[in-house]
Amino acid sequence: MLYRTAGQFKTTYRADQALFPVRQDAFLLGVILVFAWVIFPMTASEFTFQTLLIPILIYSLAAMGLNILTGYAGQLSLGTAAFMGVGAYACYKLIEVMDPILAILASGVFSAGIGVIFGIPSLRIKGFYLAIATLAAQFFLVWLFEKWAWLYNYNASGAIQVPNLDTFGIFVTGPQATSMTQYYVILGIVTVMTMLCINLTRGTLGRTWKATRDMDIAAELIGINLMRSKLTAFAISSYIVGVAGALFVFMWRGAAEPNLFDIPLSFQILFIAIIGGLGSILGNYLGAILIVGLPVVLNTVPGLIGLEIKSATVEHINVMIVGALIVFFLIIEPHGLARLWALIREKLIIWPFPH
Amino acid sequence: MKHFTKLAAAAALAVSGVAAAAESLYVPNLSYRTGPFASTGIPLMNGQLDYFEMLNARDGGIGGVMIDFEECETGYSTEKGVECYERTKNEAIVTQPWSTGITLQVLPQTNVDQIPILAPGYGFSPMADGRTFQWAFNVPGGYWDAADMIVQYLGSEEPLEGKKIAFLHLDHPYGKEPLPLLEALAAANGFELLPIPVGLNEMQNQSSQWLQIRRERPDYVVMWGWGAMNAGAITEAVKTRYPMDQFIGVWWSGQDADLRLVGEDGAGYKAISWSYPNQDAPIQAELKTHVVDTGKTLSNPEEMQGVFYQRGLVMSMILAEAIAGAQAEFGTAMIDATQLRWGLENLDITEARLEELGMQGMVPPFSTSCANHTGHAGGWVIEWNGTEFDRASELLKPRVDEYRELLAASAADYAEQNAPWAVNEDCNAES
């Protein structure tokens, strides 16, 4: 049907290992990219930019960072939000000396460093115990954001405010920046990072991570250096999460207080990664669409069909629907939305045969 | 065919809905009836809502147009707040952000979006400087006013020289807000200020903070609490036998429900308040006729007598007065956001006007101008007598002149950090 693979012959090993063994996948990705780069920005309203497109991209990026660490390298982390915070605060200090977009990209370096430091215990402990160690990072860093006044330039309120900054004369951060500009900056960064992650996880490094995840003793026996494998996972994951944190505050929120980076945000990103599918890149986007985008869409439904429901009631119903959907998806496919899509795709490829 | 008729009916409904919307003023409120602060939010939201319900039922709105007072639920979450702001800003003539976090995020946007923020008694104190913050209003009083009045009141009991005042505050922009002023006042009056932060995750269990208070033995505890923190502090104070008459809170720490938990044991606890639930004011009967008896209210009799519900009424009254003022000035019932800003800048709530509104004694008289966006109405100290709050002082007025420079400096600082920031050049800085 849609996924007819008839006539697509592979005559070389290279073709067999290509990113898109089936031509339709490349076509589908092309369509999605055209939508993301051209059609959405042309048609989106301010509201769509600010509540759907921008947050979904940023959350996807944060979940992707976590997925590298938890999904690919198998190191459970509950400190994602704190590492986002490191990125945001580093960016706040860096914009004083460099271009904002460079500052955002450089802020990840700081969170990578902190990530490696908090990743060191992973050499000794695994699973839940490691999760507790990253939880310590979560509490300590948020406490640090509150107490270290230099981080927020001694503002009386203790919050950071994003100033208006420009790159080559175009405002990219602050209230003067247009949503369109910010969207393109985010989309550019997210696109590059996604390409990077896809290729990393398919390459040597990705395979060492997966080996570490699946059976670390066996991995060590075949000559994989576990220390390097785990610490690179922590570094790269924290870098991506840090950049996501900088984007989160500078390209979307416009202000942040320390408790923004508290544990609920960590959980939200973990849920996105789990619902989307651990150990997949596509899953982060699907998860973010479900967890971040769906509530916003649900909120607009009663208004569209002309129902007069109190906003608070809508909010309660919304929480129930999203919760039910999460349970529903996890029941029909415990490995997440990405796996669900993979199954649908398999079915389509061999359609009309049952298996 | 059936589908088609349904669709047509829906379309007709939608069109008529739009037509009806065109004949009303859209006044959104970023409410929080859900989430961790719902218990504090609900009475305030109900008060705000009921006042407009009453105007719509009694007078057919304001100046002949109905007020479409719509709530957009945020659950006090900043993310949802921004969603609500974006959703409502195109049609709205005003935005009421309702949380310090949301206010912080929306404040820089106002110069771009040109829509007034109404933040009655909360938000960033330097918003009082209307030349810098053209679109933001924290009438009738800001946190610095509150801090100054509390210090005045404590000083009127006995001189503060050499005294020790603990400042128990939420470790959050809201709780840190009065610190610069309190430090200045401590230096000026010679008392020792002891800030004691309460983290957001320690709100329910403040044993370590109260241990510190027991050890330090301050002469007074001043509290900047919110939500669960108030109840936590008050029960903890009762438990550690801290003398309640030396314990005073800001206006968000003076909620009946928090004190009902301890009842008689809380007697003597005080809070500063710019509103007072005057049960004899004529407005109460009006509400009963138009809102309670018609079954429009979401509130209940006990809540309706409380400080917060009645404060919600005052908030909506202020907004309604601004709308009416703008309508009179511009000769149109359908005002826009810019015209409403004029209305908010030219409020003049006198004793006589309060009398006409049937709200005497519920808020001190005050007026605003283009330079003064707070009004600095002042307030009363209210005291818990074991069952309800009574007025415990004469009207206090904040000594704004003492910290006007501090306000201006903070405002200038903000404008500089957010450059390019448009200020109101046509406005002469006057009192």
Coordinates of N, CA, C and O in Angstrom, one line a residue, chain A residues 35-186:
Chain A
F35 N 7.1 20.9 6.2 CA 6.1 21.4 7.1 C 6.8 22.3 8.2 O 6.4 23.4 8.5
A36 N 7.8 21.7 8.8 CA 8.5 22.4 9.9 C 9.2 23.7 9.5 O 9.1 24.7 10.2
W37 N 9.8 23.6 8.3 CA 10.6 24.8 7.9 C 9.9 25.8 7.1 O 10.2 27.0 7.1
V38 N 8.8 25.4 6.4 CA 8.1 26.3 5.5 C 6.7 26.5 5.9 O 6.3 27.6 6.3
I39 N 5.9 25.4 6.0 CA 4.5 25.6 6.1 C 4.0 26.1 7.4 O 3.3 27.1 7.5
F40 N 4.5 25.5 8.5 CA 4.1 25.9 9.8 C 4.4 27.4 10.1 O 3.6 28.2 10.4
P41 N 5.7 27.8 9.8 CA 6.0 29.2 10.1 C 5.2 30.2 9.2 O 4.9 31.3 9.7
M42 N 4.8 29.8 8.0 CA 4.0 30.7 7.2 C 2.6 30.8 7.7 O 2.0 31.9 7.5
T43 N 2.1 29.8 8.3 CA 0.7 29.8 8.7 C 0.4 30.0 10.2 O -0.7 30.3 10.6
A44 N 1.4 29.8 11.0 CA 1.2 29.8 12.5 C 0.9 31.2 13.0 O 1.4 32.2 12.6
S45 N -0.1 31.2 14.0 CA -0.3 32.5 14.7 C 0.6 32.6 15.8 O 1.3 31.6 16.2
E46 N 0.7 33.7 16.4 CA 1.5 34.0 17.6 C 1.2 32.9 18.7 O 2.1 32.4 19.3
F47 N -0.1 32.6 18.9 CA -0.5 31.7 19.9 C 0.1 30.3 19.6 O 0.6 29.6 20.5
T48 N 0.0 29.9 18.3 CA 0.5 28.6 17.9 C 2.0 28.5 18.1 O 2.6 27.5 18.6
F49 N 2.7 29.5 17.8 CA 4.2 29.6 18.0 C 4.5 29.4 19.5 O 5.3 28.6 19.8
Q50 N 3.9 30.2 20.3 CA 4.3 30.3 21.7 C 3.8 29.1 22.5 O 4.4 28.8 23.5
T51 N 2.7 28.5 22.1 CA 2.2 27.4 23.0 C 2.3 26.0 22.4 O 2.2 25.0 23.1
L52 N 2.6 25.9 21.1 CA 2.7 24.6 20.5 C 4.1 24.4 19.9 O 4.9 23.6 20.4
L53 N 4.4 25.1 18.8 CA 5.6 24.8 18.1 C 6.9 25.0 18.9 O 7.7 24.0 19.0
I54 N 7.1 26.1 19.5 CA 8.3 26.4 20.3 C 8.5 25.4 21.4 O 9.5 24.7 21.5
P55 N 7.5 25.3 22.3 CA 7.7 24.4 23.5 C 7.9 22.9 23.0 O 8.7 22.2 23.6
I56 N 7.1 22.5 22.0 CA 7.3 21.1 21.6 C 8.7 20.8 21.1 O 9.3 19.8 21.5
L57 N 9.3 21.8 20.4 CA 10.6 21.6 19.9 C 11.6 21.6 21.1 O 12.5 20.7 21.1
I58 N 11.4 22.5 22.0 CA 12.4 22.6 23.1 C 12.3 21.3 24.0 O 13.3 20.7 24.4
Y59 N 11.1 20.9 24.3 CA 10.9 19.7 25.1 C 11.4 18.5 24.4 O 12.0 17.6 25.1
S60 N 11.2 18.4 23.1 CA 11.8 17.3 22.4 C 13.3 17.2 22.5 O 13.9 16.1 22.7
L61 N 13.9 18.4 22.4 CA 15.4 18.4 22.5 C 15.8 18.0 23.9 O 16.8 17.2 24.0
A62 N 15.1 18.5 24.9 CA 15.5 18.1 26.3 C 15.3 16.6 26.5 O 16.2 15.9 27.0
A63 N 14.2 16.0 25.9 CA 14.0 14.6 26.1 C 15.0 13.8 25.3 O 15.5 12.7 25.7
M64 N 15.5 14.4 24.2 CA 16.5 13.7 23.4 C 17.8 13.6 24.2 O 18.4 12.5 24.2
G65 N 18.1 14.7 24.8 CA 19.3 14.6 25.7 C 19.2 13.5 26.7 O 20.1 12.7 27.0
L66 N 18.0 13.5 27.4 CA 17.8 12.4 28.4 C 17.8 11.1 27.8 O 18.4 10.1 28.4
N67 N 17.3 10.9 26.6 CA 17.2 9.6 26.0 C 18.6 9.1 25.6 O 18.8 7.9 25.7
I68 N 19.5 9.9 25.3 CA 20.9 9.5 25.0 C 21.4 8.8 26.3 O 22.0 7.7 26.2
L69 N 21.1 9.4 27.4 CA 21.7 8.9 28.7 C 20.9 7.7 29.2 O 21.5 6.6 29.5
T70 N 19.6 7.8 29.2 CA 18.8 6.8 29.8 C 18.4 5.7 28.8 O 18.4 4.5 29.0
G71 N 18.0 6.1 27.6 CA 17.5 5.2 26.6 C 18.6 4.4 25.9 O 18.5 3.2 25.6
Y72 N 19.7 5.1 25.6 CA 20.8 4.4 24.9 C 21.8 3.9 25.8 O 22.3 2.8 25.6
A73 N 22.2 4.7 26.8 CA 23.3 4.2 27.6 C 22.8 3.5 28.9 O 23.6 3.0 29.7
G74 N 21.5 3.6 29.1 CA 21.0 2.8 30.3 C 21.3 3.4 31.6 O 21.1 2.7 32.6
Q75 N 21.7 4.7 31.7 CA 21.9 5.3 33.0 C 20.7 6.1 33.4 O 20.5 7.2 32.8
L76 N 20.0 5.7 34.4 CA 18.8 6.3 34.8 C 19.1 7.7 35.4 O 20.0 7.8 36.3
S77 N 18.4 8.7 35.0 CA 18.7 10.1 35.6 C 17.4 10.8 35.9 O 16.5 10.8 35.1
L78 N 17.4 11.4 37.1 CA 16.2 12.2 37.5 C 16.6 13.6 37.7 O 15.9 14.4 38.3
G79 N 17.8 14.0 37.1 CA 18.2 15.4 37.4 C 18.2 16.2 36.1 O 18.9 17.3 36.1
T80 N 17.4 15.8 35.1 CA 17.4 16.6 33.9 C 17.2 18.0 34.0 O 17.9 18.9 33.4
A81 N 16.2 18.4 34.8 CA 15.8 19.8 34.9 C 17.0 20.6 35.5 O 17.2 21.8 35.1
A82 N 17.7 20.0 36.4 CA 18.8 20.8 37.0 C 19.9 21.1 36.0 O 20.5 22.1 35.9
F83 N 20.1 20.1 35.1 CA 21.1 20.3 34.0 C 20.6 21.3 33.0 O 21.4 22.1 32.5
M84 N 19.3 21.4 32.8 CA 18.7 22.4 32.0 C 19.0 23.8 32.7 O 19.3 24.8 32.0
G85 N 18.8 23.8 34.0 CA 19.1 25.0 34.7 C 20.5 25.5 34.6 O 20.8 26.7 34.4
V86 N 21.5 24.5 34.6 CA 22.9 24.9 34.5 C 23.0 25.6 33.1 O 23.7 26.6 33.0
G87 N 22.4 25.0 32.1 CA 22.5 25.6 30.8 C 21.9 27.0 30.7 O 22.5 27.9 30.2
A88 N 20.8 27.2 31.4 CA 20.1 28.5 31.4 C 21.0 29.5 32.1 O 21.2 30.6 31.6
Y89 N 21.4 29.2 33.3 CA 22.2 30.1 34.1 C 23.6 30.4 33.4 O 24.0 31.6 33.4
A90 N 24.2 29.4 32.8 CA 25.4 29.6 32.1 C 25.2 30.6 31.0 O 26.0 31.5 30.8
C91 N 24.1 30.4 30.3 CA 23.8 31.3 29.2 C 23.6 32.7 29.7 O 24.0 33.6 29.0
Y92 N 22.9 32.8 30.8 CA 22.7 34.2 31.4 C 24.0 34.9 31.6 O 24.1 36.1 31.4
K93 N 25.0 34.2 32.1 CA 26.3 34.8 32.3 C 27.0 35.0 31.0 O 27.8 36.0 30.9
L94 N 26.9 34.1 30.0 CA 27.6 34.2 28.8 C 27.2 35.3 27.9 O 28.0 35.9 27.1
I95 N 25.9 35.7 27.9 CA 25.4 36.7 27.0 C 26.1 38.0 27.2 O 26.1 38.9 26.3
E96 N 26.7 38.2 28.4 CA 27.4 39.5 28.6 C 28.6 39.6 27.8 O 29.1 40.7 27.5
V97 N 29.2 38.4 27.4 CA 30.5 38.5 26.6 C 30.4 38.0 25.2 O 31.3 38.2 24.4
M98 N 29.3 37.4 24.8 CA 29.2 36.9 23.4 C 27.8 37.0 22.8 O 26.9 37.3 23.5
D99 N 27.8 36.7 21.5 CA 26.6 36.7 20.8 C 25.6 35.7 21.4 O 26.0 34.6 21.8
P100 N 24.3 36.0 21.4 CA 23.3 35.2 22.1 C 23.3 33.7 21.6 O 23.2 32.8 22.4
I101 N 23.3 33.6 20.3 CA 23.2 32.2 19.7 C 24.4 31.4 20.1 O 24.3 30.2 20.5
L102 N 25.6 32.0 20.0 CA 26.8 31.4 20.4 C 26.7 31.0 21.9 O 27.1 29.9 22.3
A103 N 26.2 32.0 22.7 CA 26.1 31.7 24.2 C 25.2 30.5 24.4 O 25.5 29.7 25.3
I104 N 24.1 30.4 23.7 CA 23.2 29.2 23.9 C 24.0 27.9 23.6 O 23.9 27.0 24.4
L105 N 24.7 27.9 22.5 CA 25.5 26.7 22.1 C 26.6 26.5 23.1 O 26.9 25.3 23.4
A106 N 27.2 27.5 23.6 CA 28.3 27.3 24.5 C 27.9 27.0 25.9 O 28.6 26.3 26.7
S107 N 26.6 27.3 26.3 CA 26.2 27.1 27.6 C 26.1 25.6 27.9 O 26.2 25.1 29.0
G108 N 25.9 24.8 26.8 CA 25.9 23.3 27.0 C 27.2 22.8 27.5 O 27.2 21.7 28.2
V109 N 28.3 23.5 27.2 CA 29.6 23.0 27.6 C 29.6 22.9 29.2 O 30.1 21.9 29.8
F110 N 29.0 23.9 29.8 CA 29.0 24.0 31.3 C 28.2 22.8 31.8 O 28.6 22.2 32.8
S111 N 27.0 22.6 31.2 CA 26.2 21.5 31.8 C 26.8 20.2 31.5 O 26.7 19.3 32.3
A112 N 27.6 20.1 30.4 CA 28.3 18.8 30.1 C 29.3 18.6 31.2 O 29.4 17.4 31.7
G113 N 30.0 19.6 31.6 CA 31.0 19.5 32.7 C 30.4 19.0 34.0 O 30.8 18.1 34.6
I114 N 29.3 19.7 34.3 CA 28.6 19.4 35.6 C 28.0 17.9 35.5 O 28.1 17.2 36.4
G115 N 27.5 17.6 34.3 CA 27.0 16.3 34.1 C 28.0 15.2 34.3 O 27.7 14.2 34.9
V116 N 29.2 15.4 33.8 CA 30.3 14.4 33.9 C 30.6 14.3 35.4 O 30.7 13.1 35.9
I117 N 30.7 15.4 36.1 CA 31.0 15.3 37.6 C 29.9 14.5 38.3 O 30.3 13.6 39.1
F118 N 28.7 14.7 38.0 CA 27.6 13.9 38.7 C 27.5 12.6 38.1 O 26.8 11.7 38.6
G119 N 28.1 12.3 36.9 CA 28.1 11.0 36.3 C 29.1 10.1 36.9 O 29.0 8.8 36.7
I120 N 30.1 10.6 37.6 CA 31.2 9.8 38.1 C 30.6 8.6 39.0 O 31.1 7.5 38.8
P121 N 29.6 8.8 39.8 CA 29.2 7.7 40.6 C 28.7 6.5 39.8 O 28.6 5.4 40.2
S122 N 28.3 6.8 38.5 CA 27.7 5.8 37.7 C 28.7 4.7 37.4 O 28.4 3.6 37.0
L123 N 30.0 5.0 37.6 CA 31.0 4.0 37.4 C 30.9 2.9 38.5 O 31.4 1.8 38.3
R124 N 30.3 3.2 39.6 CA 30.2 2.3 40.7 C 28.8 1.7 41.0 O 28.7 0.6 41.4
I125 N 27.8 2.6 40.7 CA 26.5 2.1 41.0 C 25.6 2.1 39.8 O 25.9 2.8 38.8
K126 N 24.5 1.4 39.9 CA 23.6 1.2 38.8 C 22.2 1.4 39.2 O 21.8 1.4 40.4
G127 N 21.3 1.6 38.2 CA 19.9 1.5 38.3 C 19.4 2.5 39.3 O 19.7 3.7 39.3
F128 N 18.6 2.1 40.3 CA 17.9 3.0 41.2 C 18.9 3.8 42.0 O 18.6 4.9 42.3
Y129 N 20.0 3.1 42.4 CA 21.0 3.8 43.2 C 21.5 5.0 42.5 O 21.8 6.1 43.1
L130 N 21.7 4.8 41.2 CA 22.2 5.9 40.4 C 21.2 7.0 40.3 O 21.5 8.2 40.3
A131 N 19.9 6.6 40.1 CA 18.8 7.6 40.1 C 18.8 8.5 41.3 O 18.6 9.7 41.2
I132 N 19.1 7.9 42.5 CA 19.2 8.6 43.7 C 20.3 9.6 43.6 O 20.2 10.8 44.1
A133 N 21.5 9.2 43.1 CA 22.6 10.1 43.0 C 22.3 11.3 42.1 O 22.7 12.4 42.4
T134 N 21.6 11.0 41.0 CA 21.2 12.2 40.1 C 20.2 13.0 40.8 O 20.1 14.2 40.5
L135 N 19.4 12.4 41.6 CA 18.4 13.2 42.4 C 19.1 14.2 43.3 O 18.7 15.3 43.5
A136 N 20.3 13.7 43.8 CA 21.1 14.6 44.7 C 21.5 15.8 43.8 O 21.5 16.9 44.3
A137 N 21.9 15.6 42.6 CA 22.3 16.6 41.7 C 21.2 17.6 41.5 O 21.4 18.8 41.6
Q138 N 20.0 17.1 41.3 CA 18.8 17.9 41.2 C 18.6 18.8 42.4 O 18.4 20.0 42.2
F139 N 18.7 18.3 43.6 CA 18.4 19.1 44.7 C 19.5 20.1 45.0 O 19.3 21.3 45.2
F140 N 20.8 19.6 44.8 CA 21.9 20.5 45.1 C 22.0 21.7 44.1 O 22.1 22.8 44.5
L141 N 21.7 21.4 42.8 CA 21.9 22.5 41.8 C 20.8 23.5 42.0 O 21.0 24.7 41.9
V142 N 19.5 23.1 42.3 CA 18.5 24.0 42.5 C 18.8 24.9 43.7 O 18.6 26.1 43.7
W143 N 19.3 24.3 44.7 CA 19.7 25.0 45.9 C 20.8 26.1 45.5 O 20.7 27.2 46.0
L144 N 21.7 25.6 44.7 CA 22.8 26.5 44.3 C 22.2 27.7 43.5 O 22.6 28.8 43.7
F145 N 21.3 27.4 42.6 CA 20.7 28.5 41.8 C 20.0 29.6 42.8 O 20.0 30.7 42.4
E146 N 19.5 29.1 43.9 CA 18.8 30.0 44.8 C 19.9 30.8 45.6 O 19.7 32.0 45.9
K147 N 20.9 30.1 46.0 CA 21.8 30.7 47.0 C 23.0 31.5 46.4 O 23.5 32.4 47.0
W148 N 23.4 31.2 45.2 CA 24.6 31.8 44.6 C 24.2 33.1 43.8 O 23.9 33.0 42.7
A149 N 24.1 34.2 44.5 CA 23.5 35.4 43.9 C 24.3 35.9 42.7 O 23.7 36.5 41.8
W150 N 25.5 35.6 42.6 CA 26.3 36.0 41.4 C 25.7 35.4 40.1 O 25.7 36.1 39.0
L151 N 25.1 34.3 40.2 CA 24.5 33.6 39.0 C 23.4 34.5 38.4 O 23.2 34.5 37.2
Y152 N 22.6 35.1 39.3 CA 21.5 36.0 38.7 C 21.8 37.5 38.9 O 20.9 38.3 39.0
N153 N 23.1 37.8 38.9 CA 23.6 39.2 38.9 C 23.0 39.9 40.1 O 22.6 41.1 40.0
Y154 N 22.8 39.3 41.2 CA 22.3 39.9 42.5 C 21.0 40.6 42.3 O 20.7 41.6 43.0
N155 N 20.1 40.1 41.4 CA 18.8 40.7 41.3 C 18.0 40.5 42.6 O 18.1 39.4 43.2
A156 N 17.3 41.5 43.0 CA 16.6 41.4 44.3 C 15.6 40.3 44.3 O 15.4 39.6 45.3
S157 N 15.0 40.0 43.1 CA 13.9 39.0 43.1 C 14.5 37.6 43.1 O 13.8 36.7 43.3
G158 N 15.8 37.5 42.7 CA 16.4 36.2 42.6 C 16.0 35.5 41.3 O 16.3 34.3 41.1
A159 N 15.3 36.2 40.4 CA 14.9 35.5 39.1 C 15.8 36.1 38.1 O 16.5 37.1 38.2
I160 N 15.9 35.3 37.0 CA 16.7 35.9 35.8 C 15.7 36.4 34.8 O 14.7 35.7 34.5
Q161 N 16.0 37.5 34.2 CA 15.2 38.1 33.2 C 16.0 38.1 31.9 O 17.2 38.5 31.9
V162 N 15.3 37.8 30.8 CA 16.0 37.8 29.5 C 16.0 39.1 28.9 O 15.0 39.7 28.6
P163 N 17.2 39.7 28.6 CA 17.2 41.0 28.0 C 17.0 40.9 26.5 O 17.0 39.8 25.9
N164 N 16.8 42.0 25.8 CA 16.7 42.0 24.3 C 18.1 42.0 23.7 O 18.9 42.9 24.0
L165 N 18.3 40.9 23.0 CA 19.7 40.8 22.4 C 19.5 40.5 20.9 O 18.5 39.9 20.5
D166 N 20.5 41.0 20.2 CA 20.4 40.8 18.7 C 21.6 40.1 18.1 O 22.7 40.2 18.7
T167 N 21.4 39.5 17.0 CA 22.4 38.9 16.2 C 22.4 39.5 14.9 O 21.3 39.5 14.2
F168 N 23.4 40.2 14.5 CA 23.5 40.9 13.2 C 22.2 41.8 13.0 O 21.6 41.9 12.0
G169 N 21.9 42.5 14.1 CA 20.8 43.5 14.0 C 19.4 43.0 14.1 O 18.5 43.7 14.1
I170 N 19.3 41.6 14.2 CA 17.9 41.1 14.4 C 17.8 40.6 15.8 O 18.6 39.9 16.3
F171 N 16.7 41.1 16.5 CA 16.5 40.6 17.9 C 16.2 39.1 17.9 O 15.3 38.7 17.2
V172 N 16.9 38.4 18.7 CA 16.6 37.0 18.8 C 16.1 36.6 20.2 O 15.5 35.5 20.4
T173 N 16.4 37.4 21.2 CA 15.8 37.1 22.6 C 15.2 38.3 23.1 O 15.4 39.4 22.7
G174 N 14.3 38.1 24.1 CA 13.6 39.2 24.8 C 12.3 39.5 24.1 O 12.0 38.9 23.0
P175 N 11.5 40.4 24.7 CA 10.2 40.6 24.1 C 10.2 41.3 22.7 O 9.3 41.2 22.0
Q176 N 11.4 41.9 22.4 CA 11.4 42.6 21.1 C 11.6 41.6 19.9 O 11.4 41.9 18.8
A177 N 12.0 40.3 20.3 CA 12.2 39.3 19.2 C 10.9 38.8 18.8 O 10.0 38.5 19.6
T178 N 10.8 38.6 17.5 CA 9.5 38.0 17.0 C 9.5 36.5 17.2 O 10.6 35.9 17.2
S179 N 8.3 35.9 17.3 CA 8.2 34.5 17.5 C 8.8 33.7 16.3 O 9.5 32.7 16.5
M180 N 8.7 34.3 15.1 CA 9.2 33.6 13.9 C 10.7 33.5 14.0 O 11.2 32.4 13.7
T181 N 11.4 34.6 14.4 CA 12.8 34.5 14.5 C 13.2 33.4 15.5 O 14.1 32.6 15.2
Q182 N 12.6 33.5 16.6 CA 13.0 32.5 17.7 C 12.7 31.1 17.2 O 13.5 30.2 17.5
Y183 N 11.6 30.9 16.5 CA 11.3 29.6 16.0 C 12.3 29.0 15.1 O 12.8 27.9 15.3
Y184 N 12.8 29.9 14.2 CA 13.8 29.4 13.3 C 15.1 29.1 14.0 O 15.8 28.2 13.6
V185 N 15.5 30.0 14.9 CA 16.7 29.7 15.7 C 16.6 28.3 16.4 O 17.5 27.5 16.3
I186 N 15.5 28.1 17.1 CA 15.3 26.8 17.8 C 15.3 25.7 16.8 O 16.0 24.6 17.0

